[in-house]
């Protein structure tokens, strides 16, 4: 059955071009079972996945015809050999080689004549592990729904291979059917009216901020158009660089408690410091705080609708050259302010905030208006959530899950994270024209976290002002 296409999903299809494919995915590493091999596990997974029957939304293709408005229609024929592939990594089979391979796979647009997903089961890693890289189109799901659908279908204990994320769920309807041209048009008209009301709510606020982007002092709340131009704001080319790393959740939580922040704030601070370190090494240290676009899920509990339901915060990061602890405190305060403003929006306005901000940037760039000197955002940092407990694909234990997100002008850097057991896994995707090796950024972020950890240790070791004869305690 056909189903209507929401405006946000349509936007992801509209920006889907050879230079900016709207591909999103994840690179998962699995430990083979004791006494088993990655090659044998790969053969079992590929055989099982190719036998699965795709279900909603992975059994449909986009139809962007204007009548009866853009919609999803069922695919006539699905050849699973085109969607599930077995590959062997080239020597030396290390993490750097794997990430270069994933970058090449991720920069290739999905074929719109087929359902928009693929799974690559990769063996040949020097570690003896098995890698599974999957990608789909952002119009099919957002990060929170993808997290639940991908990892929710893995087993907590070793056992038979469970149905993959794209498989049909028994007993569930594939989606709403508009039924007729009139029904489809009515749905579209209602959607347009809702979007118009949300646009009216947001447009004045965004217009004012685009005009005042050069202000020295940043007002409280979300701040699109406030960051400086960096190499990440150069036009996005077709090439991608990809890298990944992990940080211990225990250390991140300690830092968050010490500075009154959250895990998200720590992730932002690490990325902010890493990016500044990377740019400084190129002689391009920014003179003003960068602005990060941070997607926020607005799904209600139990919402399993296959679409994008994510709003956006535009968070000013820290002042350049800030100390590690001070950087985290600044970001925690800025994030709180952005959330306060975010809660003042209607649900529709919250969902459309990023669309309108990027639309205003596009108009400014095209027509030469005032915001052309300021990018709407410098980078994207997204936390899609945590994997619940230990997970297995058949007999193989999930060891790590590194997100692989999308890029779109004017932002050539995206860092997305997911927590697995006792670590947070970071996936860095960048415009290869300005970041030749993503691991340069990854190492800079790891160094930033090490510096933050040392700052927290010094703070805990500082003298307590409550003891007689001791100096006043230094704030962390």
PDB file of C-alpha atoms in Angstrom, residues 86-382:
ATOM      1  CA  UNK A  86      29.479 -10.345   1.874  1.00  0.00           C
ATOM      2  CA  UNK A  87      32.897  -8.685   1.621  1.00  0.00           C
ATOM      3  CA  UNK A  88      36.488  -9.287   2.684  1.00  0.00           C
ATOM      4  CA  UNK A  89      38.610  -6.417   3.926  1.00  0.00           C
ATOM      5  CA  UNK A  90      41.907  -5.681   2.198  1.00  0.00           C
ATOM      6  CA  UNK A  91      45.171  -6.101   4.078  1.00  0.00           C
ATOM      7  CA  UNK A  92      46.279  -5.144   6.676  1.00  0.00           C
ATOM      8  CA  UNK A  93      42.693  -5.395   7.931  1.00  0.00           C
ATOM      9  CA  UNK A  94      43.114  -2.825  10.703  1.00  0.00           C
ATOM     10  CA  UNK A  95      40.592  -0.234  11.894  1.00  0.00           C
ATOM     11  CA  UNK A  96      41.997   2.418   9.557  1.00  0.00           C
ATOM     12  CA  UNK A  97      41.492   0.128   6.544  1.00  0.00           C
ATOM     13  CA  UNK A  98      37.971  -0.720   7.688  1.00  0.00           C
ATOM     14  CA  UNK A  99      37.038   2.942   8.086  1.00  0.00           C
ATOM     15  CA  UNK A 100      38.348   3.820   4.632  1.00  0.00           C
ATOM     16  CA  UNK A 101      36.267   0.989   3.189  1.00  0.00           C
ATOM     17  CA  UNK A 102      33.156   2.156   5.046  1.00  0.00           C
ATOM     18  CA  UNK A 103      33.731   5.737   3.854  1.00  0.00           C
ATOM     19  CA  UNK A 104      33.709   4.539   0.238  1.00  0.00           C
ATOM     20  CA  UNK A 105      30.538   2.532   0.792  1.00  0.00           C
ATOM     21  CA  UNK A 106      28.823   5.397   2.595  1.00  0.00           C
ATOM     22  CA  UNK A 107      29.546   8.055  -0.024  1.00  0.00           C
ATOM     23  CA  UNK A 108      27.706   6.036  -2.695  1.00  0.00           C
ATOM     24  CA  UNK A 109      24.040   7.116  -3.092  1.00  0.00           C
ATOM     25  CA  UNK A 110      21.366   4.461  -2.633  1.00  0.00           C
ATOM     26  CA  UNK A 111      19.533   3.299  -5.762  1.00  0.00           C
ATOM     27  CA  UNK A 112      16.030   4.820  -5.668  1.00  0.00           C
ATOM     28  CA  UNK A 113      14.646   2.121  -7.954  1.00  0.00           C
ATOM     29  CA  UNK A 114      15.126  -0.314  -5.050  1.00  0.00           C
ATOM     30  CA  UNK A 115      14.224  -0.081  -1.357  1.00  0.00           C
ATOM     31  CA  UNK A 116      16.685   2.255   0.324  1.00  0.00           C
ATOM     32  CA  UNK A 117      18.893  -0.011   2.437  1.00  0.00           C
ATOM     33  CA  UNK A 118      21.954  -2.248   2.219  1.00  0.00           C
ATOM     34  CA  UNK A 119      23.882  -4.527   4.601  1.00  0.00           C
ATOM     35  CA  UNK A 120      27.577  -5.296   4.212  1.00  0.00           C
ATOM     36  CA  UNK A 121      28.959  -8.242   6.194  1.00  0.00           C
ATOM     37  CA  UNK A 122      32.729  -7.746   6.297  1.00  0.00           C
ATOM     38  CA  UNK A 123      35.357 -10.299   7.301  1.00  0.00           C
ATOM     39  CA  UNK A 124      39.158 -10.186   7.099  1.00  0.00           C
ATOM     40  CA  UNK A 125      39.770  -7.954  10.133  1.00  0.00           C
ATOM     41  CA  UNK A 126      43.183  -8.456  11.741  1.00  0.00           C
ATOM     42  CA  UNK A 127      41.466  -8.477  15.144  1.00  0.00           C
ATOM     43  CA  UNK A 128      39.525 -11.601  14.176  1.00  0.00           C
ATOM     44  CA  UNK A 129      36.259  -9.726  14.628  1.00  0.00           C
ATOM     45  CA  UNK A 130      33.379  -9.499  12.210  1.00  0.00           C
ATOM     46  CA  UNK A 131      32.129  -6.124  10.955  1.00  0.00           C
ATOM     47  CA  UNK A 132      28.570  -5.385   9.826  1.00  0.00           C
ATOM     48  CA  UNK A 133      27.989  -2.042   8.140  1.00  0.00           C
ATOM     49  CA  UNK A 134      24.444  -1.128   7.269  1.00  0.00           C
ATOM     50  CA  UNK A 135      23.065   1.973   5.652  1.00  0.00           C
ATOM     51  CA  UNK A 136      19.669   3.324   4.826  1.00  0.00           C
ATOM     52  CA  UNK A 137      18.168   6.649   3.867  1.00  0.00           C
ATOM     53  CA  UNK A 138      17.407   9.323   6.454  1.00  0.00           C
ATOM     54  CA  UNK A 139      13.896   9.628   4.991  1.00  0.00           C
ATOM     55  CA  UNK A 140      13.156   6.119   6.331  1.00  0.00           C
ATOM     56  CA  UNK A 141      13.986   6.752   9.980  1.00  0.00           C
ATOM     57  CA  UNK A 142      15.669   8.955  12.532  1.00  0.00           C
ATOM     58  CA  UNK A 143      18.429   7.996  14.928  1.00  0.00           C
ATOM     59  CA  UNK A 144      16.237   6.956  17.867  1.00  0.00           C
ATOM     60  CA  UNK A 145      13.984   4.741  15.747  1.00  0.00           C
ATOM     61  CA  UNK A 146      17.015   3.223  14.008  1.00  0.00           C
ATOM     62  CA  UNK A 147      18.592   2.468  17.387  1.00  0.00           C
ATOM     63  CA  UNK A 148      15.511   0.599  18.568  1.00  0.00           C
ATOM     64  CA  UNK A 149      14.977  -1.237  15.315  1.00  0.00           C
ATOM     65  CA  UNK A 150      18.600  -2.308  14.756  1.00  0.00           C
ATOM     66  CA  UNK A 151      19.672  -3.239  18.274  1.00  0.00           C
ATOM     67  CA  UNK A 152      16.250  -4.128  19.627  1.00  0.00           C
ATOM     68  CA  UNK A 153      16.210  -7.116  17.280  1.00  0.00           C
ATOM     69  CA  UNK A 154      19.539  -8.472  18.511  1.00  0.00           C
ATOM     70  CA  UNK A 155      19.511 -11.107  21.243  1.00  0.00           C
ATOM     71  CA  UNK A 156      20.626 -10.516  24.865  1.00  0.00           C
ATOM     72  CA  UNK A 157      22.207 -14.011  24.819  1.00  0.00           C
ATOM     73  CA  UNK A 158      23.891 -16.152  22.145  1.00  0.00           C
ATOM     74  CA  UNK A 159      21.454 -18.137  20.023  1.00  0.00           C
ATOM     75  CA  UNK A 160      19.851 -18.320  16.596  1.00  0.00           C
ATOM     76  CA  UNK A 161      20.142 -15.345  14.272  1.00  0.00           C
ATOM     77  CA  UNK A 162      17.135 -13.089  14.797  1.00  0.00           C
ATOM     78  CA  UNK A 163      15.316 -11.250  11.960  1.00  0.00           C
ATOM     79  CA  UNK A 164      17.245  -8.189  10.742  1.00  0.00           C
ATOM     80  CA  UNK A 165      16.153  -4.575  11.078  1.00  0.00           C
ATOM     81  CA  UNK A 166      14.603  -4.544   7.601  1.00  0.00           C
ATOM     82  CA  UNK A 167      12.482  -7.653   8.103  1.00  0.00           C
ATOM     83  CA  UNK A 168       8.691  -7.571   8.201  1.00  0.00           C
ATOM     84  CA  UNK A 169       7.203  -7.785  11.679  1.00  0.00           C
ATOM     85  CA  UNK A 170       4.491 -10.472  11.859  1.00  0.00           C
ATOM     86  CA  UNK A 171       1.002  -9.169  12.527  1.00  0.00           C
ATOM     87  CA  UNK A 172       1.705  -5.481  11.850  1.00  0.00           C
ATOM     88  CA  UNK A 173       0.199  -3.355   9.122  1.00  0.00           C
ATOM     89  CA  UNK A 174       2.670  -2.007   6.550  1.00  0.00           C
ATOM     90  CA  UNK A 175       1.366   1.560   6.808  1.00  0.00           C
ATOM     91  CA  UNK A 176      -1.520   3.821   6.065  1.00  0.00           C
ATOM     92  CA  UNK A 177      -3.056   3.807   2.582  1.00  0.00           C
ATOM     93  CA  UNK A 178      -4.227   7.165   1.249  1.00  0.00           C
ATOM     94  CA  UNK A 179      -6.694   5.161  -0.798  1.00  0.00           C
ATOM     95  CA  UNK A 180      -7.415   7.727  -3.462  1.00  0.00           C
ATOM     96  CA  UNK A 181      -6.187  10.912  -5.081  1.00  0.00           C
ATOM     97  CA  UNK A 182      -8.638  12.980  -3.032  1.00  0.00           C
ATOM     98  CA  UNK A 183      -7.451  11.370   0.200  1.00  0.00           C
ATOM     99  CA  UNK A 184      -3.818  11.975  -0.667  1.00  0.00           C
ATOM    100  CA  UNK A 185      -4.495  15.622  -1.532  1.00  0.00           C
ATOM    101  CA  UNK A 186      -6.434  16.145   1.699  1.00  0.00           C
ATOM    102  CA  UNK A 187      -3.531  14.735   3.715  1.00  0.00           C
ATOM    103  CA  UNK A 188      -1.147  17.040   1.883  1.00  0.00           C
ATOM    104  CA  UNK A 189      -3.296  20.124   2.446  1.00  0.00           C
ATOM    105  CA  UNK A 190      -3.560  19.431   6.177  1.00  0.00           C
ATOM    106  CA  UNK A 191       0.208  18.972   6.352  1.00  0.00           C
ATOM    107  CA  UNK A 192       0.837  22.254   4.518  1.00  0.00           C
ATOM    108  CA  UNK A 193      -1.487  24.150   6.873  1.00  0.00           C
ATOM    109  CA  UNK A 194       0.332  22.747   9.890  1.00  0.00           C
ATOM    110  CA  UNK A 195       3.714  23.646   8.396  1.00  0.00           C
ATOM    111  CA  UNK A 196       2.525  27.193   7.637  1.00  0.00           C
ATOM    112  CA  UNK A 197       1.464  27.751  11.243  1.00  0.00           C
ATOM    113  CA  UNK A 198       4.803  26.477  12.516  1.00  0.00           C
ATOM    114  CA  UNK A 199       6.696  28.640  10.023  1.00  0.00           C
ATOM    115  CA  UNK A 200       4.891  31.760  11.236  1.00  0.00           C
ATOM    116  CA  UNK A 201       5.896  30.928  14.802  1.00  0.00           C
ATOM    117  CA  UNK A 202       9.570  30.586  13.911  1.00  0.00           C
ATOM    118  CA  UNK A 203      10.309  32.888  11.013  1.00  0.00           C
ATOM    119  CA  UNK A 204      10.518  36.170  12.940  1.00  0.00           C
ATOM    120  CA  UNK A 205      12.865  34.702  15.529  1.00  0.00           C
ATOM    121  CA  UNK A 206      15.191  33.168  12.945  1.00  0.00           C
ATOM    122  CA  UNK A 207      15.176  36.258  10.735  1.00  0.00           C
ATOM    123  CA  UNK A 208      16.232  38.416  13.675  1.00  0.00           C
ATOM    124  CA  UNK A 209      19.045  36.043  14.539  1.00  0.00           C
ATOM    125  CA  UNK A 210      20.350  35.890  10.992  1.00  0.00           C
ATOM    126  CA  UNK A 211      20.506  39.723  10.960  1.00  0.00           C
ATOM    127  CA  UNK A 212      22.198  39.903  14.358  1.00  0.00           C
ATOM    128  CA  UNK A 213      24.620  37.039  13.849  1.00  0.00           C
ATOM    129  CA  UNK A 214      27.663  39.291  14.176  1.00  0.00           C
ATOM    130  CA  UNK A 215      26.815  40.360  17.719  1.00  0.00           C
ATOM    131  CA  UNK A 216      29.734  40.015  20.109  1.00  0.00           C
ATOM    132  CA  UNK A 217      27.691  38.663  23.015  1.00  0.00           C
ATOM    133  CA  UNK A 218      25.594  35.644  22.216  1.00  0.00           C
ATOM    134  CA  UNK A 219      22.004  35.851  23.524  1.00  0.00           C
ATOM    135  CA  UNK A 220      20.657  32.952  25.514  1.00  0.00           C
ATOM    136  CA  UNK A 221      18.970  30.096  23.701  1.00  0.00           C
ATOM    137  CA  UNK A 222      19.533  28.544  20.302  1.00  0.00           C
ATOM    138  CA  UNK A 223      22.017  30.349  18.090  1.00  0.00           C
ATOM    139  CA  UNK A 224      21.935  29.478  14.381  1.00  0.00           C
ATOM    140  CA  UNK A 225      23.957  31.888  12.208  1.00  0.00           C
ATOM    141  CA  UNK A 226      26.266  32.772  15.130  1.00  0.00           C
ATOM    142  CA  UNK A 227      29.375  30.701  14.403  1.00  0.00           C
ATOM    143  CA  UNK A 228      32.421  31.683  12.337  1.00  0.00           C
ATOM    144  CA  UNK A 229      33.131  30.312   8.874  1.00  0.00           C
ATOM    145  CA  UNK A 230      35.471  27.287   9.057  1.00  0.00           C
ATOM    146  CA  UNK A 231      36.778  24.735   6.587  1.00  0.00           C
ATOM    147  CA  UNK A 232      33.829  22.539   7.611  1.00  0.00           C
ATOM    148  CA  UNK A 233      31.545  25.100   5.975  1.00  0.00           C
ATOM    149  CA  UNK A 234      33.150  24.781   2.555  1.00  0.00           C
ATOM    150  CA  UNK A 235      30.876  23.207  -0.115  1.00  0.00           C
ATOM    151  CA  UNK A 236      30.532  19.483   0.523  1.00  0.00           C
ATOM    152  CA  UNK A 237      32.114  17.329  -2.175  1.00  0.00           C
ATOM    153  CA  UNK A 238      31.353  13.699  -3.018  1.00  0.00           C
ATOM    154  CA  UNK A 239      34.258  12.166  -1.054  1.00  0.00           C
ATOM    155  CA  UNK A 240      34.032  11.140   2.603  1.00  0.00           C
ATOM    156  CA  UNK A 241      36.536  10.477   5.352  1.00  0.00           C
ATOM    157  CA  UNK A 242      35.427   8.356   8.292  1.00  0.00           C
ATOM    158  CA  UNK A 243      36.945   7.515  11.656  1.00  0.00           C
ATOM    159  CA  UNK A 244      35.792   6.170  14.996  1.00  0.00           C
ATOM    160  CA  UNK A 245      36.901   5.939  18.612  1.00  0.00           C
ATOM    161  CA  UNK A 246      35.468   5.028  22.029  1.00  0.00           C
ATOM    162  CA  UNK A 247      35.554   6.689  25.448  1.00  0.00           C
ATOM    163  CA  UNK A 248      34.777   5.132  28.871  1.00  0.00           C
ATOM    164  CA  UNK A 249      31.364   6.056  30.195  1.00  0.00           C
ATOM    165  CA  UNK A 250      32.592   6.000  33.804  1.00  0.00           C
ATOM    166  CA  UNK A 251      35.090   8.789  33.156  1.00  0.00           C
ATOM    167  CA  UNK A 252      32.565  10.782  31.152  1.00  0.00           C
ATOM    168  CA  UNK A 253      30.015  10.553  33.963  1.00  0.00           C
ATOM    169  CA  UNK A 254      32.573  11.753  36.521  1.00  0.00           C
ATOM    170  CA  UNK A 255      33.322  14.791  34.383  1.00  0.00           C
ATOM    171  CA  UNK A 256      29.628  15.510  33.922  1.00  0.00           C
ATOM    172  CA  UNK A 257      28.946  15.384  37.679  1.00  0.00           C
ATOM    173  CA  UNK A 258      31.932  17.586  38.483  1.00  0.00           C
ATOM    174  CA  UNK A 259      30.775  20.357  36.150  1.00  0.00           C
ATOM    175  CA  UNK A 260      27.011  20.059  36.600  1.00  0.00           C
ATOM    176  CA  UNK A 261      26.458  18.770  33.063  1.00  0.00           C
ATOM    177  CA  UNK A 262      25.278  15.667  31.251  1.00  0.00           C
ATOM    178  CA  UNK A 263      26.890  12.969  29.146  1.00  0.00           C
ATOM    179  CA  UNK A 264      25.785  14.920  26.089  1.00  0.00           C
ATOM    180  CA  UNK A 265      27.610  17.997  27.392  1.00  0.00           C
ATOM    181  CA  UNK A 266      30.794  15.977  27.879  1.00  0.00           C
ATOM    182  CA  UNK A 267      30.541  14.585  24.343  1.00  0.00           C
ATOM    183  CA  UNK A 268      30.058  18.125  23.008  1.00  0.00           C
ATOM    184  CA  UNK A 269      33.022  19.424  25.020  1.00  0.00           C
ATOM    185  CA  UNK A 270      35.285  16.627  23.790  1.00  0.00           C
ATOM    186  CA  UNK A 271      34.310  17.221  20.171  1.00  0.00           C
ATOM    187  CA  UNK A 272      34.579  21.011  20.535  1.00  0.00           C
ATOM    188  CA  UNK A 273      38.074  20.785  22.028  1.00  0.00           C
ATOM    189  CA  UNK A 274      39.124  18.174  19.477  1.00  0.00           C
ATOM    190  CA  UNK A 275      37.921  20.286  16.569  1.00  0.00           C
ATOM    191  CA  UNK A 276      39.673  23.385  17.941  1.00  0.00           C
ATOM    192  CA  UNK A 277      42.886  21.367  18.380  1.00  0.00           C
ATOM    193  CA  UNK A 278      42.583  20.040  14.820  1.00  0.00           C
ATOM    194  CA  UNK A 279      41.989  23.513  13.348  1.00  0.00           C
ATOM    195  CA  UNK A 280      44.799  25.042  15.418  1.00  0.00           C
ATOM    196  CA  UNK A 281      47.186  22.490  13.950  1.00  0.00           C
ATOM    197  CA  UNK A 282      46.281  23.863  10.521  1.00  0.00           C
ATOM    198  CA  UNK A 283      46.705  27.460  11.662  1.00  0.00           C
ATOM    199  CA  UNK A 284      42.934  27.983  11.578  1.00  0.00           C
ATOM    200  CA  UNK A 285      41.952  28.222  15.244  1.00  0.00           C
ATOM    201  CA  UNK A 286      38.505  29.919  15.366  1.00  0.00           C
ATOM    202  CA  UNK A 287      38.234  33.272  17.120  1.00  0.00           C
ATOM    203  CA  UNK A 288      34.611  32.776  18.178  1.00  0.00           C
ATOM    204  CA  UNK A 289      32.633  29.858  19.603  1.00  0.00           C
ATOM    205  CA  UNK A 290      31.514  27.269  17.094  1.00  0.00           C
ATOM    206  CA  UNK A 291      27.817  26.363  16.866  1.00  0.00           C
ATOM    207  CA  UNK A 292      26.755  22.720  16.932  1.00  0.00           C
ATOM    208  CA  UNK A 293      23.489  21.403  15.560  1.00  0.00           C
ATOM    209  CA  UNK A 294      22.205  18.781  18.016  1.00  0.00           C
ATOM    210  CA  UNK A 295      19.214  16.670  16.919  1.00  0.00           C
ATOM    211  CA  UNK A 296      16.697  15.851  19.657  1.00  0.00           C
ATOM    212  CA  UNK A 297      14.151  13.051  19.387  1.00  0.00           C
ATOM    213  CA  UNK A 298      10.520  14.090  19.915  1.00  0.00           C
ATOM    214  CA  UNK A 299       9.120  10.563  19.723  1.00  0.00           C
ATOM    215  CA  UNK A 300       6.543   9.574  22.282  1.00  0.00           C
ATOM    216  CA  UNK A 301       7.220   6.338  24.206  1.00  0.00           C
ATOM    217  CA  UNK A 302       6.372   3.358  22.034  1.00  0.00           C
ATOM    218  CA  UNK A 303       6.228   5.408  18.807  1.00  0.00           C
ATOM    219  CA  UNK A 304       7.381   3.079  16.012  1.00  0.00           C
ATOM    220  CA  UNK A 305       6.367   5.149  12.993  1.00  0.00           C
ATOM    221  CA  UNK A 306       8.937   4.850  10.199  1.00  0.00           C
ATOM    222  CA  UNK A 307       9.754   8.491   9.613  1.00  0.00           C
ATOM    223  CA  UNK A 308      11.988  11.232  10.996  1.00  0.00           C
ATOM    224  CA  UNK A 309      10.783  12.755  14.278  1.00  0.00           C
ATOM    225  CA  UNK A 310      13.723  14.800  15.443  1.00  0.00           C
ATOM    226  CA  UNK A 311      13.898  18.458  16.349  1.00  0.00           C
ATOM    227  CA  UNK A 312      17.092  20.493  16.577  1.00  0.00           C
ATOM    228  CA  UNK A 313      19.073  22.518  19.090  1.00  0.00           C
ATOM    229  CA  UNK A 314      21.638  25.029  17.821  1.00  0.00           C
ATOM    230  CA  UNK A 315      24.112  25.125  20.714  1.00  0.00           C
ATOM    231  CA  UNK A 316      26.965  27.666  20.964  1.00  0.00           C
ATOM    232  CA  UNK A 317      30.064  25.811  22.148  1.00  0.00           C
ATOM    233  CA  UNK A 318      32.901  27.194  24.247  1.00  0.00           C
ATOM    234  CA  UNK A 319      35.076  30.224  23.758  1.00  0.00           C
ATOM    235  CA  UNK A 320      38.337  29.312  21.987  1.00  0.00           C
ATOM    236  CA  UNK A 321      41.332  28.564  24.245  1.00  0.00           C
ATOM    237  CA  UNK A 322      39.067  27.750  27.195  1.00  0.00           C
ATOM    238  CA  UNK A 323      40.454  25.313  29.753  1.00  0.00           C
ATOM    239  CA  UNK A 324      39.052  21.772  29.733  1.00  0.00           C
ATOM    240  CA  UNK A 325      36.784  22.145  32.783  1.00  0.00           C
ATOM    241  CA  UNK A 326      35.740  25.694  31.903  1.00  0.00           C
ATOM    242  CA  UNK A 327      34.877  24.537  28.377  1.00  0.00           C
ATOM    243  CA  UNK A 328      32.561  21.890  29.774  1.00  0.00           C
ATOM    244  CA  UNK A 329      30.890  24.373  32.141  1.00  0.00           C
ATOM    245  CA  UNK A 330      30.249  26.838  29.300  1.00  0.00           C
ATOM    246  CA  UNK A 331      28.763  24.159  27.079  1.00  0.00           C
ATOM    247  CA  UNK A 332      26.570  22.799  29.869  1.00  0.00           C
ATOM    248  CA  UNK A 333      25.156  26.299  30.482  1.00  0.00           C
ATOM    249  CA  UNK A 334      24.596  26.945  26.769  1.00  0.00           C
ATOM    250  CA  UNK A 335      22.848  23.611  26.332  1.00  0.00           C
ATOM    251  CA  UNK A 336      20.507  24.327  29.249  1.00  0.00           C
ATOM    252  CA  UNK A 337      19.595  27.700  27.748  1.00  0.00           C
ATOM    253  CA  UNK A 338      18.923  26.154  24.335  1.00  0.00           C
ATOM    254  CA  UNK A 339      16.667  23.528  25.913  1.00  0.00           C
ATOM    255  CA  UNK A 340      14.682  26.180  27.786  1.00  0.00           C
ATOM    256  CA  UNK A 341      13.914  27.968  24.531  1.00  0.00           C
ATOM    257  CA  UNK A 342      13.230  24.678  22.745  1.00  0.00           C
ATOM    258  CA  UNK A 343      10.521  23.817  25.283  1.00  0.00           C
ATOM    259  CA  UNK A 344       8.741  27.068  24.427  1.00  0.00           C
ATOM    260  CA  UNK A 345       8.097  25.893  20.847  1.00  0.00           C
ATOM    261  CA  UNK A 346       5.024  24.018  19.733  1.00  0.00           C
ATOM    262  CA  UNK A 347       5.703  20.448  18.608  1.00  0.00           C
ATOM    263  CA  UNK A 348       5.301  21.414  14.948  1.00  0.00           C
ATOM    264  CA  UNK A 349       7.627  24.403  15.308  1.00  0.00           C
ATOM    265  CA  UNK A 350      10.226  22.277  17.090  1.00  0.00           C
ATOM    266  CA  UNK A 351      10.190  19.755  14.239  1.00  0.00           C
ATOM    267  CA  UNK A 352      10.449  22.480  11.597  1.00  0.00           C
ATOM    268  CA  UNK A 353      13.105  24.615  13.302  1.00  0.00           C
ATOM    269  CA  UNK A 354      16.036  23.093  11.403  1.00  0.00           C
ATOM    270  CA  UNK A 355      14.143  23.091   8.104  1.00  0.00           C
ATOM    271  CA  UNK A 356      13.368  26.787   8.394  1.00  0.00           C
ATOM    272  CA  UNK A 357      16.862  27.697   9.601  1.00  0.00           C
ATOM    273  CA  UNK A 358      18.503  25.884   6.716  1.00  0.00           C
ATOM    274  CA  UNK A 359      15.935  27.308   4.323  1.00  0.00           C
ATOM    275  CA  UNK A 360      16.783  30.804   5.499  1.00  0.00           C
ATOM    276  CA  UNK A 361      20.489  30.064   5.060  1.00  0.00           C
ATOM    277  CA  UNK A 362      19.869  28.737   1.547  1.00  0.00           C
ATOM    278  CA  UNK A 363      17.892  31.846   0.606  1.00  0.00           C
ATOM    279  CA  UNK A 364      20.578  34.085   2.077  1.00  0.00           C
ATOM    280  CA  UNK A 365      23.331  32.288   0.176  1.00  0.00           C
ATOM    281  CA  UNK A 366      21.358  32.343  -3.058  1.00  0.00           C
ATOM    282  CA  UNK A 367      20.132  35.926  -2.892  1.00  0.00           C
ATOM    283  CA  UNK A 368      23.091  37.540  -1.146  1.00  0.00           C
ATOM    284  CA  UNK A 369      21.230  38.573   2.011  1.00  0.00           C
ATOM    285  CA  UNK A 370      22.837  39.400   5.323  1.00  0.00           C
ATOM    286  CA  UNK A 371      23.335  35.867   6.629  1.00  0.00           C
ATOM    287  CA  UNK A 372      25.543  34.834   3.731  1.00  0.00           C
ATOM    288  CA  UNK A 373      28.691  35.661   5.741  1.00  0.00           C
ATOM    289  CA  UNK A 374      27.622  33.322   8.543  1.00  0.00           C
ATOM    290  CA  UNK A 375      26.920  29.599   8.158  1.00  0.00           C
ATOM    291  CA  UNK A 376      23.770  28.429   9.895  1.00  0.00           C
ATOM    292  CA  UNK A 377      25.859  25.883  11.817  1.00  0.00           C
ATOM    293  CA  UNK A 378      29.483  24.694  11.992  1.00  0.00           C
ATOM    294  CA  UNK A 379      29.094  21.000  12.782  1.00  0.00           C
ATOM    295  CA  UNK A 380      26.569  18.376  13.823  1.00  0.00           C
ATOM    296  CA  UNK A 381      26.899  16.427  17.084  1.00  0.00           C
ATOM    297  CA  UNK A 382      24.203  13.845  17.778  1.00  0.00           C
TER     298      UNK A 382
END
